[in-house]
XYZ file of C-alpha atoms in Angstrom:
191
model
C 133.076 103.101 128.086
C 131.762 100.749 130.718
C 129.390 97.796 130.585
C 126.744 96.765 133.049
C 126.668 93.027 133.614
C 123.636 91.470 135.232
C 123.212 88.108 136.914
C 119.674 87.170 137.877
C 118.960 84.385 140.341
C 115.656 83.245 141.803
C 115.883 85.511 144.857
C 118.386 88.237 143.958
C 120.094 90.113 141.128
C 123.761 91.096 141.013
C 124.997 93.963 138.873
C 128.620 94.488 137.946
C 130.068 97.495 136.140
C 133.212 96.606 134.226
C 135.383 98.355 131.659
C 135.189 95.386 129.312
C 132.832 92.876 127.727
C 135.622 90.297 127.615
C 134.974 86.674 128.518
C 137.376 86.995 131.451
C 134.701 89.048 133.222
C 132.476 85.957 133.323
C 135.197 83.919 134.975
C 135.844 86.717 137.480
C 132.185 87.135 138.415
C 131.016 83.542 138.065
C 133.677 81.587 139.870
C 134.041 77.829 139.939
C 131.373 77.872 142.665
C 128.696 78.624 140.067
C 126.719 75.593 138.982
C 123.727 77.144 137.227
C 122.810 77.781 133.618
C 123.640 80.990 131.794
C 120.751 82.255 129.686
C 122.151 84.675 127.160
C 122.171 86.020 123.650
C 124.726 84.526 121.276
C 127.546 86.935 122.127
C 130.922 85.251 121.678
C 132.078 86.065 125.214
C 129.898 83.239 126.531
C 131.469 80.731 124.154
C 134.817 80.885 125.928
C 133.319 78.901 128.748
C 132.814 76.034 126.310
C 136.173 76.400 124.564
C 138.198 76.358 127.778
C 139.965 72.962 127.766
C 140.133 72.800 131.563
C 137.120 71.276 133.309
C 134.739 74.082 134.072
C 131.317 73.849 135.720
C 129.848 76.169 133.084
C 130.647 73.917 130.136
C 127.494 72.949 128.256
C 125.481 75.151 130.608
C 124.307 77.809 128.184
C 120.774 78.505 127.025
C 120.611 80.815 124.049
C 117.688 83.212 124.120
C 114.847 82.250 121.779
C 113.488 85.818 121.792
C 116.794 86.930 120.231
C 116.638 84.019 117.788
C 113.096 84.948 116.822
C 114.348 88.445 115.921
C 117.155 86.885 113.860
C 114.627 84.737 111.984
C 112.475 87.817 111.399
C 115.525 89.552 109.904
C 115.791 86.655 107.440
C 112.111 87.099 106.555
C 112.709 90.825 105.989
C 115.731 90.116 103.759
C 115.650 90.850 100.035
C 117.280 87.431 99.463
C 114.458 85.018 98.574
C 116.312 81.959 99.883
C 116.928 83.688 103.231
C 113.322 84.882 103.303
C 112.025 81.306 102.755
C 114.254 79.849 105.473
C 113.225 82.675 107.807
C 109.548 81.798 107.323
C 110.281 78.096 107.736
C 112.205 78.719 110.988
C 109.625 81.142 112.350
C 106.777 78.619 112.139
C 108.271 76.045 114.587
C 109.671 78.872 116.727
C 106.134 80.154 117.262
C 105.127 76.565 118.064
C 107.957 76.410 120.591
C 106.610 79.481 122.409
C 103.053 78.104 122.312
C 104.144 74.809 123.888
C 106.279 76.687 126.424
C 103.278 78.859 127.403
C 101.130 75.761 127.939
C 103.831 74.201 130.120
C 104.440 77.429 132.071
C 100.732 77.882 132.845
C 100.368 74.239 133.917
C 98.160 73.125 131.014
C 100.630 70.346 130.176
C 103.031 68.364 132.345
C 106.806 68.418 132.102
C 106.662 65.040 130.385
C 104.089 66.340 127.888
C 106.197 69.433 127.292
C 109.305 67.370 126.493
C 107.270 65.101 124.195
C 105.725 68.044 122.301
C 109.098 69.750 121.941
C 110.726 66.740 120.206
C 109.193 67.312 116.707
C 109.779 71.077 117.009
C 113.399 70.465 117.892
C 113.836 67.989 115.028
C 112.275 70.407 112.534
C 114.438 73.338 113.606
C 117.595 71.205 113.571
C 116.682 70.040 110.049
C 116.046 73.594 108.850
C 119.362 74.745 110.289
C 121.104 71.995 108.342
C 119.287 73.118 105.202
C 120.633 76.632 105.727
C 124.118 75.396 106.596
C 124.350 73.446 103.325
C 122.555 76.033 101.194
C 125.736 77.618 99.876
C 124.146 80.998 100.575
C 126.664 83.206 102.428
C 123.870 85.018 104.267
C 122.662 81.696 105.741
C 125.662 79.390 106.057
C 127.422 81.159 108.942
C 124.384 81.666 111.148
C 122.948 78.210 110.492
C 126.301 76.488 111.091
C 126.706 78.405 114.348
C 123.248 77.446 115.563
C 123.464 73.836 114.452
C 126.963 73.272 115.834
C 125.842 74.626 119.219
C 122.301 73.265 119.152
C 122.623 71.922 122.704
C 122.566 75.587 123.745
C 119.201 75.981 122.027
C 117.510 73.216 123.981
C 118.795 73.371 127.570
C 115.327 74.566 128.639
C 113.901 71.269 127.388
C 116.635 69.145 128.954
C 116.786 70.816 132.345
C 113.792 71.764 134.461
C 113.924 75.323 135.771
C 115.644 76.757 132.686
C 113.545 79.071 130.523
C 113.914 79.679 126.775
C 114.703 83.408 126.994
C 116.946 85.776 128.913
C 114.024 88.129 129.550
C 114.664 88.211 133.317
C 118.082 89.750 132.692
C 116.718 92.135 130.082
C 114.011 93.311 132.500
C 116.534 93.759 135.318
C 118.629 96.026 133.078
C 115.682 98.177 131.996
C 115.982 100.806 134.755
C 119.731 101.164 134.236
C 119.298 101.504 130.460
C 116.648 104.213 130.914
C 118.836 106.027 133.433
C 121.809 105.869 131.042
C 119.750 107.332 128.193
C 118.413 110.167 130.340
C 121.702 111.035 132.068
C 124.186 110.110 129.326
C 125.528 107.583 131.829
C 129.227 106.890 131.485
C 129.538 109.404 128.639
C 129.097 112.327 131.030
C 131.308 113.827 133.702
């Protein structure tokens, strides 16, 4: 097996094919010269950048993708567990508000200052709901909610830092052609 890594910048995209999804790949490809923000799903390989005790320019520079989170909240809504379903609905409401405020900021309807101000109650509500899930005692909620709450800075980098967006859609779009090619050709599973 091989994995296609993608790194999208404002003016170029870099692809790397590696035999692993290990966190060491990030350090190899994003050297100490990198000073940007990584927008990603919640895969554990990105966490190693935070857990590394040595000073590293990538520490606290993650933005978890809200499109992925929205799918996770939808999975809670679709659950047969009523407590999970309720929390899923409660998380989805402010998440939709988040995307509405982001769209207004992106299209210039509101200023950066207005965006940050409007995001504050959304952020507080989501943080509160994550705590509710973390202390629910429900095994289907505790792990995910603890993970999100304990790393909540990675949820809100797009509010704190101008130029960061709430999703990793640019990377997903850049991978689209390679994913289609792999499906049609059997990619690395063929001779």
